[in-house]
Amino acid sequence: QVQLTESGGGSVQPGGSLRVSCRLSTDADSRRCMAWFRQVPGKEREGVAAIYGGSDELFYADSVKGRFTVSQDRIDNTVYLQMNSLKPEDTGMYYCAARKPGWVCEFGGTWSAGQYDYWGQGTQVTVSS
């Protein structure tokens, strides 16, 4: 069973930065789509960034382009989300998600939560003055 473990959330003032991490429990096949979603109470889970391990192709939601950067470390089986110029509307629970190997991010919709097979427990990010 694949497990995802997030870390690195916290509280920051507007304009600040945070980096969240997601460690994958297996290195069996790095050709998988890994994504970050966020959710606030009462709203649907929103995809913000994704990376396909087979090609390092990156995907960003319009709301975070130019501010967030997704990357991966294949040796450590970890995906990172560097968040800069944070805004109060970036507040939420951030979840790491993974698809089974071989499925590109775009298949079925990059930001379609139902297309992801594995989820982490989430890490809270709060942006407030």
mmCIF file of N, CA and C in Angstrom:
data_model
loop_
_atom_site.group_PDB
_atom_site.id
_atom_site.type_symbol
_atom_site.label_atom_id
_atom_site.label_comp_id
_atom_site.label_asym_id
_atom_site.label_seq_id
_atom_site.Cartn_x
_atom_site.Cartn_y
_atom_site.Cartn_z
ATOM 1 N N GLN A 1 0.840 -1.187 0.000
ATOM 2 C CA GLN A 1 0.000 0.000 0.000
ATOM 3 C C GLN A 1 0.884 1.249 0.000
ATOM 4 N N VAL A 2 0.629 2.132 -0.958
ATOM 5 C CA VAL A 2 1.392 3.367 -1.052
ATOM 6 C C VAL A 2 0.907 4.343 0.005
ATOM 7 N N GLN A 3 1.843 4.960 0.693
ATOM 8 C CA GLN A 3 1.500 5.965 1.698
ATOM 9 C C GLN A 3 2.196 7.280 1.385
ATOM 10 N N LEU A 4 1.470 8.373 1.618
ATOM 11 C CA LEU A 4 2.000 9.713 1.415
ATOM 12 C C LEU A 4 2.004 10.432 2.756
ATOM 13 N N THR A 5 3.119 11.070 3.074
ATOM 14 C CA THR A 5 3.234 11.767 4.348
ATOM 15 C C THR A 5 3.662 13.199 4.109
ATOM 16 N N GLU A 6 2.760 14.142 4.432
ATOM 17 C CA GLU A 6 3.064 15.559 4.254
ATOM 18 C C GLU A 6 3.687 16.139 5.520
ATOM 19 N N SER A 7 4.435 17.215 5.310
ATOM 20 C CA SER A 7 4.998 17.954 6.431
ATOM 21 C C SER A 7 5.302 19.367 5.961
ATOM 22 N N GLY A 8 5.530 20.254 6.931
ATOM 23 C CA GLY A 8 6.000 21.587 6.583
ATOM 24 C C GLY A 8 4.975 22.696 6.602
ATOM 25 N N GLY A 9 3.747 22.402 6.921
ATOM 26 C CA GLY A 9 2.758 23.473 6.986
ATOM 27 C C GLY A 9 3.013 24.377 8.171
ATOM 28 N N GLY A 10 2.205 25.412 8.293
ATOM 29 C CA GLY A 10 2.354 26.331 9.412
ATOM 30 C C GLY A 10 1.641 27.631 9.154
ATOM 31 N N SER A 11 1.981 28.634 9.945
ATOM 32 C CA SER A 11 1.367 29.952 9.824
ATOM 33 C C SER A 11 2.394 30.966 9.344
ATOM 34 N N VAL A 12 1.953 31.857 8.494
ATOM 35 C CA VAL A 12 2.857 32.867 7.944
ATOM 36 C C VAL A 12 2.053 34.129 7.642
ATOM 37 N N GLN A 13 2.726 35.252 7.641
ATOM 38 C CA GLN A 13 2.065 36.513 7.294
ATOM 39 C C GLN A 13 1.947 36.644 5.776
ATOM 40 N N PRO A 14 0.991 37.435 5.316
ATOM 41 C CA PRO A 14 0.886 37.676 3.871
ATOM 42 C C PRO A 14 2.215 38.170 3.298
ATOM 43 N N GLY A 15 2.555 37.636 2.124
ATOM 44 C CA GLY A 15 3.822 37.966 1.498
ATOM 45 C C GLY A 15 4.951 37.024 1.873
ATOM 46 N N GLY A 16 4.724 36.188 2.855
ATOM 47 C CA GLY A 16 5.739 35.255 3.309
ATOM 48 C C GLY A 16 5.815 34.000 2.466
ATOM 49 N N SER A 17 6.673 33.072 2.911
ATOM 50 C CA SER A 17 6.913 31.833 2.168
ATOM 51 C C SER A 17 6.827 30.626 3.094
ATOM 52 N N LEU A 18 6.453 29.511 2.495
ATOM 53 C CA LEU A 18 6.455 28.226 3.195
ATOM 54 C C LEU A 18 6.797 27.146 2.179
ATOM 55 N N ARG A 19 7.366 26.050 2.665
ATOM 56 C CA ARG A 19 7.570 24.883 1.802
ATOM 57 C C ARG A 19 6.954 23.674 2.481
ATOM 58 N N VAL A 20 6.093 22.991 1.736
ATOM 59 C CA VAL A 20 5.527 21.750 2.235
ATOM 60 C C VAL A 20 6.128 20.591 1.460
ATOM 61 N N SER A 21 6.224 19.454 2.142
ATOM 62 C CA SER A 21 6.862 18.281 1.563
ATOM 63 C C SER A 21 5.914 17.097 1.611
ATOM 64 N N CYS A 22 6.123 16.175 0.695
ATOM 65 C CA CYS A 22 5.316 14.950 0.640
ATOM 66 C C CYS A 22 6.239 13.791 0.327
ATOM 67 N N ARG A 23 6.358 12.866 1.260
ATOM 68 C CA ARG A 23 7.213 11.713 1.037
ATOM 69 C C ARG A 23 6.367 10.522 0.646
ATOM 70 N N LEU A 24 6.790 9.879 -0.435
ATOM 71 C CA LEU A 24 6.110 8.702 -0.958
ATOM 72 C C LEU A 24 6.787 7.455 -0.398
ATOM 73 N N SER A 25 5.981 6.476 0.053
ATOM 74 C CA SER A 25 6.546 5.319 0.747
ATOM 75 C C SER A 25 7.210 4.311 -0.169
ATOM 76 N N THR A 26 7.077 4.477 -1.499
ATOM 77 C CA THR A 26 7.642 3.519 -2.424
ATOM 78 C C THR A 26 8.418 4.217 -3.521
ATOM 79 N N ASP A 27 9.465 3.553 -3.992
ATOM 80 C CA ASP A 27 10.210 4.082 -5.139
ATOM 81 C C ASP A 27 10.118 3.120 -6.317
ATOM 82 N N ALA A 28 9.054 2.318 -6.325
ATOM 83 C CA ALA A 28 8.935 1.261 -7.328
ATOM 84 C C ALA A 28 8.897 1.809 -8.746
ATOM 85 N N ASP A 29 8.283 2.955 -8.937
ATOM 86 C CA ASP A 29 8.185 3.534 -10.274
ATOM 87 C C ASP A 29 7.942 5.025 -10.130
ATOM 88 N N SER A 30 8.880 5.825 -10.602
ATOM 89 C CA SER A 30 8.740 7.283 -10.453
ATOM 90 C C SER A 30 7.890 7.898 -11.559
ATOM 91 N N ARG A 31 7.457 7.085 -12.542
ATOM 92 C CA ARG A 31 6.665 7.632 -13.638
ATOM 93 C C ARG A 31 5.215 7.743 -13.203
ATOM 94 N N ARG A 32 4.974 8.677 -12.305
ATOM 95 C CA ARG A 32 3.618 8.878 -11.819
ATOM 96 C C ARG A 32 3.376 10.364 -11.660
ATOM 97 N N CYS A 33 2.115 10.707 -11.678
ATOM 98 C CA CYS A 33 1.713 12.095 -11.471
ATOM 99 C C CYS A 33 1.535 12.334 -9.979
ATOM 100 N N MET A 34 2.180 13.351 -9.478
ATOM 101 C CA MET A 34 2.040 13.764 -8.084
ATOM 102 C C MET A 34 1.450 15.179 -8.084
ATOM 103 N N ALA A 35 0.515 15.427 -7.183
ATOM 104 C CA ALA A 35 -0.148 16.732 -7.182
ATOM 105 C C ALA A 35 -0.375 17.237 -5.771
ATOM 106 N N TRP A 36 -0.538 18.524 -5.693
ATOM 107 C CA TRP A 36 -0.935 19.180 -4.449
ATOM 108 C C TRP A 36 -2.328 19.772 -4.633
ATOM 109 N N PHE A 37 -3.196 19.482 -3.673
ATOM 110 C CA PHE A 37 -4.529 20.057 -3.614
ATOM 111 C C PHE A 37 -4.650 20.819 -2.310
ATOM 112 N N ARG A 38 -5.610 21.717 -2.259
ATOM 113 C CA ARG A 38 -5.911 22.379 -0.998
ATOM 114 C C ARG A 38 -7.410 22.455 -0.819
ATOM 115 N N GLN A 39 -7.817 22.580 0.427
ATOM 116 C CA GLN A 39 -9.252 22.618 0.730
ATOM 117 C C GLN A 39 -9.497 23.463 1.955
ATOM 118 N N VAL A 40 -10.565 24.243 1.878
ATOM 119 C CA VAL A 40 -11.049 24.983 3.041
ATOM 120 C C VAL A 40 -12.438 24.463 3.357
ATOM 121 N N PRO A 41 -12.867 24.583 4.613
ATOM 122 C CA PRO A 41 -14.189 24.060 4.989
ATOM 123 C C PRO A 41 -15.300 24.639 4.116
ATOM 124 N N GLY A 42 -16.157 23.780 3.654
ATOM 125 C CA GLY A 42 -17.292 24.211 2.863
ATOM 126 C C GLY A 42 -17.037 24.338 1.382
ATOM 127 N N LYS A 43 -15.793 24.088 0.978
ATOM 128 C CA LYS A 43 -15.454 24.190 -0.441
ATOM 129 C C LYS A 43 -14.851 22.879 -0.926
ATOM 130 N N GLU A 44 -14.915 22.710 -2.257
ATOM 131 C CA GLU A 44 -14.326 21.509 -2.848
ATOM 132 C C GLU A 44 -12.803 21.586 -2.831
ATOM 133 N N ARG A 45 -12.211 20.398 -2.884
ATOM 134 C CA ARG A 45 -10.758 20.334 -2.941
ATOM 135 C C ARG A 45 -10.292 20.934 -4.277
ATOM 136 N N GLU A 46 -9.267 21.785 -4.213
ATOM 137 C CA GLU A 46 -8.791 22.532 -5.378
ATOM 138 C C GLU A 46 -7.354 22.122 -5.703
ATOM 139 N N GLY A 47 -7.121 21.733 -6.947
ATOM 140 C CA GLY A 47 -5.765 21.400 -7.347
ATOM 141 C C GLY A 47 -4.949 22.652 -7.578
ATOM 142 N N VAL A 48 -3.697 22.673 -7.106
ATOM 143 C CA VAL A 48 -2.868 23.863 -7.269
ATOM 144 C C VAL A 48 -1.595 23.607 -8.061
ATOM 145 N N ALA A 49 -0.986 22.415 -7.935
ATOM 146 C CA ALA A 49 0.248 22.144 -8.658
ATOM 147 C C ALA A 49 0.410 20.640 -8.843
ATOM 148 N N ALA A 50 1.072 20.264 -9.935
ATOM 149 C CA ALA A 50 1.300 18.848 -10.203
ATOM 150 C C ALA A 50 2.596 18.674 -10.964
ATOM 151 N N ILE A 51 3.165 17.479 -10.844
ATOM 152 C CA ILE A 51 4.389 17.149 -11.572
ATOM 153 C C ILE A 51 4.305 15.692 -12.014
ATOM 154 N N TYR A 52 4.686 15.440 -13.276
ATOM 155 C CA TYR A 52 4.715 14.086 -13.772
ATOM 156 C C TYR A 52 6.149 13.592 -13.717
ATOM 157 N N GLY A 53 6.403 12.550 -12.944
ATOM 158 C CA GLY A 53 7.754 12.069 -12.720
ATOM 159 C C GLY A 53 8.451 11.542 -13.950
ATOM 160 N N GLY A 54 7.669 11.089 -14.946
ATOM 161 C CA GLY A 54 8.277 10.529 -16.134
ATOM 162 C C GLY A 54 8.981 11.547 -16.999
ATOM 163 N N SER A 55 8.550 12.823 -16.915
ATOM 164 C CA SER A 55 9.108 13.847 -17.791
ATOM 165 C C SER A 55 9.414 15.151 -17.066
ATOM 166 N N ASP A 56 9.092 15.205 -15.793
ATOM 167 C CA ASP A 56 9.225 16.435 -15.012
ATOM 168 C C ASP A 56 8.324 17.546 -15.549
ATOM 169 N N GLU A 57 7.273 17.196 -16.271
ATOM 170 C CA GLU A 57 6.335 18.208 -16.741
ATOM 171 C C GLU A 57 5.576 18.783 -15.542
ATOM 172 N N LEU A 58 5.421 20.095 -15.547
ATOM 173 C CA LEU A 58 4.813 20.788 -14.411
ATOM 174 C C LEU A 58 3.463 21.374 -14.799
ATOM 175 N N PHE A 59 2.586 21.455 -13.818
ATOM 176 C CA PHE A 59 1.257 22.015 -14.020
ATOM 177 C C PHE A 59 0.931 22.912 -12.836
ATOM 178 N N TYR A 60 0.322 24.066 -13.125
ATOM 179 C CA TYR A 60 -0.058 24.995 -12.069
ATOM 180 C C TYR A 60 -1.452 25.531 -12.328
ATOM 181 N N ALA A 61 -2.203 25.701 -11.243
ATOM 182 C CA ALA A 61 -3.476 26.412 -11.350
ATOM 183 C C ALA A 61 -3.186 27.895 -11.556
ATOM 184 N N ASP A 62 -4.086 28.587 -12.239
ATOM 185 C CA ASP A 62 -3.874 30.010 -12.513
ATOM 186 C C ASP A 62 -3.689 30.819 -11.233
ATOM 187 N N SER A 63 -4.350 30.399 -10.177
ATOM 188 C CA SER A 63 -4.317 31.156 -8.931
ATOM 189 C C SER A 63 -2.942 31.159 -8.260
ATOM 190 N N VAL A 64 -2.056 30.233 -8.662
ATOM 191 C CA VAL A 64 -0.750 30.139 -7.992
ATOM 192 C C VAL A 64 0.432 30.319 -8.941
ATOM 193 N N LYS A 65 0.167 30.455 -10.234
ATOM 194 C CA LYS A 65 1.246 30.604 -11.209
ATOM 195 C C LYS A 65 2.132 31.780 -10.867
ATOM 196 N N GLY A 66 3.433 31.554 -10.931
ATOM 197 C CA GLY A 66 4.395 32.602 -10.646
ATOM 198 C C GLY A 66 4.714 32.744 -9.163
ATOM 199 N N ARG A 67 3.949 32.045 -8.310
ATOM 200 C CA ARG A 67 4.191 32.137 -6.858
ATOM 201 C C ARG A 67 4.574 30.787 -6.256
ATOM 202 N N PHE A 68 4.003 29.715 -6.783
ATOM 203 C CA PHE A 68 4.273 28.377 -6.261
ATOM 204 C C PHE A 68 5.162 27.615 -7.231
ATOM 205 N N THR A 69 6.012 26.746 -6.669
ATOM 206 C CA THR A 69 6.868 25.895 -7.494
ATOM 207 C C THR A 69 6.825 24.470 -6.953
ATOM 208 N N VAL A 70 6.511 23.526 -7.832
ATOM 209 C CA VAL A 70 6.498 22.117 -7.451
ATOM 210 C C VAL A 70 7.761 21.457 -7.991
ATOM 211 N N SER A 71 8.348 20.582 -7.191
ATOM 212 C CA SER A 71 9.563 19.888 -7.599
ATOM 213 C C SER A 71 9.597 18.519 -6.930
ATOM 214 N N GLN A 72 10.507 17.673 -7.391
ATOM 215 C CA GLN A 72 10.610 16.353 -6.787
ATOM 216 C C GLN A 72 12.066 15.949 -6.635
ATOM 217 N N ASP A 73 12.297 15.115 -5.639
ATOM 218 C CA ASP A 73 13.604 14.529 -5.399
ATOM 219 C C ASP A 73 13.418 13.022 -5.512
ATOM 220 N N ARG A 74 13.882 12.445 -6.646
ATOM 221 C CA ARG A 74 13.640 11.024 -6.882
ATOM 222 C C ARG A 74 14.426 10.146 -5.912
ATOM 223 N N ILE A 75 15.570 10.627 -5.491
ATOM 224 C CA ILE A 75 16.391 9.821 -4.584
ATOM 225 C C ILE A 75 15.681 9.667 -3.244
ATOM 226 N N ASP A 76 15.051 10.736 -2.798
ATOM 227 C CA ASP A 76 14.388 10.755 -1.496
ATOM 228 C C ASP A 76 12.898 10.457 -1.597
ATOM 229 N N ASN A 77 12.388 10.233 -2.816
ATOM 230 C CA ASN A 77 10.955 9.970 -3.029
ATOM 231 C C ASN A 77 10.085 11.059 -2.416
ATOM 232 N N THR A 78 10.490 12.297 -2.598
ATOM 233 C CA THR A 78 9.780 13.414 -1.976
ATOM 234 C C THR A 78 9.410 14.456 -3.021
ATOM 235 N N VAL A 79 8.200 14.968 -2.895
ATOM 236 C CA VAL A 79 7.720 16.068 -3.734
ATOM 237 C C VAL A 79 7.559 17.300 -2.843
ATOM 238 N N TYR A 80 7.993 18.426 -3.364
ATOM 239 C CA TYR A 80 7.960 19.678 -2.598
ATOM 240 C C TYR A 80 7.023 20.687 -3.270
ATOM 241 N N LEU A 81 6.462 21.546 -2.459
ATOM 242 C CA LEU A 81 5.707 22.691 -2.962
ATOM 243 C C LEU A 81 6.247 23.928 -2.256
ATOM 244 N N GLN A 82 6.993 24.717 -2.994
ATOM 245 C CA GLN A 82 7.508 25.975 -2.466
ATOM 246 C C GLN A 82 6.476 27.057 -2.741
ATOM 247 N N MET A 83 6.027 27.722 -1.702
ATOM 248 C CA MET A 83 4.972 28.728 -1.823
ATOM 249 C C MET A 83 5.537 30.088 -1.412
ATOM 250 N N ASN A 84 5.580 30.996 -2.358
ATOM 251 C CA ASN A 84 6.073 32.353 -2.108
ATOM 252 C C ASN A 84 4.950 33.363 -2.290
ATOM 253 N N SER A 85 5.172 34.564 -1.800
ATOM 254 C CA SER A 85 4.186 35.648 -1.919
ATOM 255 C C SER A 85 2.796 35.169 -1.504
ATOM 256 N N LEU A 86 2.750 34.524 -0.371
ATOM 257 C CA LEU A 86 1.495 33.920 0.079
ATOM 258 C C LEU A 86 0.444 34.985 0.378
ATOM 259 N N LYS A 87 -0.805 34.608 0.090
ATOM 260 C CA LYS A 87 -1.947 35.489 0.302
ATOM 261 C C LYS A 87 -2.905 34.809 1.288
ATOM 262 N N PRO A 88 -3.751 35.601 1.924
ATOM 263 C CA PRO A 88 -4.725 34.987 2.840
ATOM 264 C C PRO A 88 -5.587 33.920 2.159
ATOM 265 N N GLU A 89 -5.875 34.105 0.883
ATOM 266 C CA GLU A 89 -6.703 33.126 0.177
ATOM 267 C C GLU A 89 -5.966 31.821 -0.120
ATOM 268 N N ASP A 90 -4.685 31.750 0.184
ATOM 269 C CA ASP A 90 -3.945 30.493 0.064
ATOM 270 C C ASP A 90 -4.138 29.612 1.297
ATOM 271 N N THR A 91 -4.785 30.138 2.302
ATOM 272 C CA THR A 91 -5.038 29.369 3.523
ATOM 273 C C THR A 91 -5.855 28.134 3.221
ATOM 274 N N GLY A 92 -5.488 27.009 3.844
ATOM 275 C CA GLY A 92 -6.239 25.785 3.670
ATOM 276 C C GLY A 92 -5.447 24.585 4.122
ATOM 277 N N MET A 93 -6.085 23.430 4.051
ATOM 278 C CA MET A 93 -5.406 22.166 4.303
ATOM 279 C C MET A 93 -4.819 21.719 2.973
ATOM 280 N N TYR A 94 -3.537 21.491 2.954
ATOM 281 C CA TYR A 94 -2.852 21.090 1.729
ATOM 282 C C TYR A 94 -2.622 19.578 1.740
ATOM 283 N N TYR A 95 -3.094 18.945 0.671
ATOM 284 C CA TYR A 95 -2.993 17.497 0.539
ATOM 285 C C TYR A 95 -2.088 17.133 -0.638
ATOM 286 N N CYS A 96 -1.293 16.118 -0.424
ATOM 287 C CA CYS A 96 -0.504 15.524 -1.482
ATOM 288 C C CYS A 96 -1.292 14.340 -2.050
ATOM 289 N N ALA A 97 -1.226 14.174 -3.365
ATOM 290 C CA ALA A 97 -1.950 13.087 -4.013
ATOM 291 C C ALA A 97 -1.070 12.452 -5.083
ATOM 292 N N ALA A 98 -1.307 11.186 -5.342
ATOM 293 C CA ALA A 98 -0.517 10.471 -6.343
ATOM 294 C C ALA A 98 -1.412 9.559 -7.172
ATOM 295 N N ARG A 99 -1.046 9.425 -8.432
ATOM 296 C CA ARG A 99 -1.719 8.455 -9.277
ATOM 297 C C ARG A 99 -0.855 7.203 -9.360
ATOM 298 N N LYS A 100 -1.429 6.131 -9.864
ATOM 299 C CA LYS A 100 -0.660 4.917 -10.097
ATOM 300 C C LYS A 100 0.349 5.176 -11.214
ATOM 301 N N PRO A 101 1.462 4.462 -11.218
ATOM 302 C CA PRO A 101 2.487 4.701 -12.237
ATOM 303 C C PRO A 101 1.964 4.562 -13.659
ATOM 304 N N GLY A 102 2.502 5.412 -14.529
ATOM 305 C CA GLY A 102 2.168 5.319 -15.945
ATOM 306 C C GLY A 102 1.038 6.227 -16.380
ATOM 307 N N TRP A 103 0.292 6.794 -15.469
ATOM 308 C CA TRP A 103 -0.818 7.671 -15.829
ATOM 309 C C TRP A 103 -0.349 9.119 -15.810
ATOM 310 N N VAL A 104 -0.428 9.790 -16.964
ATOM 311 C CA VAL A 104 -0.016 11.185 -17.017
ATOM 312 C C VAL A 104 -1.034 12.056 -16.278
ATOM 313 N N CYS A 105 -0.590 13.242 -15.903
ATOM 314 C CA CYS A 105 -1.443 14.115 -15.094
ATOM 315 C C CYS A 105 -2.715 14.532 -15.836
ATOM 316 N N GLU A 106 -2.585 14.743 -17.159
ATOM 317 C CA GLU A 106 -3.715 15.284 -17.903
ATOM 318 C C GLU A 106 -4.850 14.289 -18.090
ATOM 319 N N PHE A 107 -4.585 12.988 -17.950
ATOM 320 C CA PHE A 107 -5.610 11.988 -18.204
ATOM 321 C C PHE A 107 -6.751 12.127 -17.222
ATOM 322 N N GLY A 108 -7.935 12.390 -17.700
ATOM 323 C CA GLY A 108 -9.100 12.551 -16.841
ATOM 324 C C GLY A 108 -9.187 13.893 -16.166
ATOM 325 N N GLY A 109 -8.177 14.749 -16.404
ATOM 326 C CA GLY A 109 -8.196 16.076 -15.785
ATOM 327 C C GLY A 109 -7.167 16.186 -14.677
ATOM 328 N N THR A 110 -6.194 17.081 -14.889
ATOM 329 C CA THR A 110 -5.106 17.247 -13.912
ATOM 330 C C THR A 110 -5.647 17.572 -12.532
ATOM 331 N N TRP A 111 -6.719 18.385 -12.484
ATOM 332 C CA TRP A 111 -7.251 18.848 -11.186
ATOM 333 C C TRP A 111 -8.485 18.083 -10.751
ATOM 334 N N SER A 112 -8.684 16.902 -11.336
ATOM 335 C CA SER A 112 -9.809 16.084 -10.934
ATOM 336 C C SER A 112 -9.375 15.177 -9.793
ATOM 337 N N ALA A 113 -9.833 15.490 -8.582
ATOM 338 C CA ALA A 113 -9.382 14.745 -7.402
ATOM 339 C C ALA A 113 -9.682 13.258 -7.514
ATOM 340 N N GLY A 114 -10.762 12.906 -8.189
ATOM 341 C CA GLY A 114 -11.152 11.506 -8.318
ATOM 342 C C GLY A 114 -10.188 10.673 -9.130
ATOM 343 N N GLN A 115 -9.286 11.325 -9.892
ATOM 344 C CA GLN A 115 -8.322 10.606 -10.709
ATOM 345 C C GLN A 115 -7.098 10.164 -9.912
ATOM 346 N N TYR A 116 -6.978 10.611 -8.672
ATOM 347 C CA TYR A 116 -5.808 10.292 -7.857
ATOM 348 C C TYR A 116 -6.118 9.111 -6.944
ATOM 349 N N ASP A 117 -5.154 8.215 -6.859
ATOM 350 C CA ASP A 117 -5.371 6.946 -6.169
ATOM 351 C C ASP A 117 -4.940 6.967 -4.703
ATOM 352 N N TYR A 118 -4.007 7.823 -4.373
ATOM 353 C CA TYR A 118 -3.451 7.844 -3.016
ATOM 354 C C TYR A 118 -3.415 9.286 -2.509
ATOM 355 N N TRP A 119 -3.699 9.437 -1.206
ATOM 356 C CA TRP A 119 -3.761 10.755 -0.587
ATOM 357 C C TRP A 119 -3.022 10.750 0.740
ATOM 358 N N GLY A 120 -2.413 11.894 1.049
ATOM 359 C CA GLY A 120 -1.832 12.072 2.361
ATOM 360 C C GLY A 120 -2.870 12.571 3.342
ATOM 361 N N GLN A 121 -2.443 12.791 4.574
ATOM 362 C CA GLN A 121 -3.371 13.196 5.631
ATOM 363 C C GLN A 121 -3.590 14.698 5.664
ATOM 364 N N GLY A 122 -2.756 15.444 4.952
ATOM 365 C CA GLY A 122 -2.914 16.887 4.889
ATOM 366 C C GLY A 122 -2.043 17.631 5.891
ATOM 367 N N THR A 123 -1.681 18.843 5.520
ATOM 368 C CA THR A 123 -0.936 19.725 6.414
ATOM 369 C C THR A 123 -1.525 21.129 6.283
ATOM 370 N N GLN A 124 -1.760 21.777 7.409
ATOM 371 C CA GLN A 124 -2.457 23.070 7.411
ATOM 372 C C GLN A 124 -1.507 24.209 7.081
ATOM 373 N N VAL A 125 -1.960 25.078 6.190
ATOM 374 C CA VAL A 125 -1.254 26.318 5.865
ATOM 375 C C VAL A 125 -2.188 27.474 6.172
ATOM 376 N N THR A 126 -1.713 28.397 6.999
ATOM 377 C CA THR A 126 -2.528 29.553 7.376
ATOM 378 C C THR A 126 -1.749 30.826 7.056
ATOM 379 N N VAL A 127 -2.374 31.697 6.275
ATOM 380 C CA VAL A 127 -1.761 32.969 5.903
ATOM 381 C C VAL A 127 -2.615 34.073 6.502
ATOM 382 N N SER A 128 -2.058 34.758 7.485
ATOM 383 C CA SER A 128 -2.842 35.757 8.209
ATOM 384 C C SER A 128 -1.916 36.769 8.847
ATOM 385 N N SER A 129 -2.401 38.001 8.908
ATOM 386 C CA SER A 129 -1.627 39.032 9.600
ATOM 387 C C SER A 129 -2.042 39.135 11.057
#
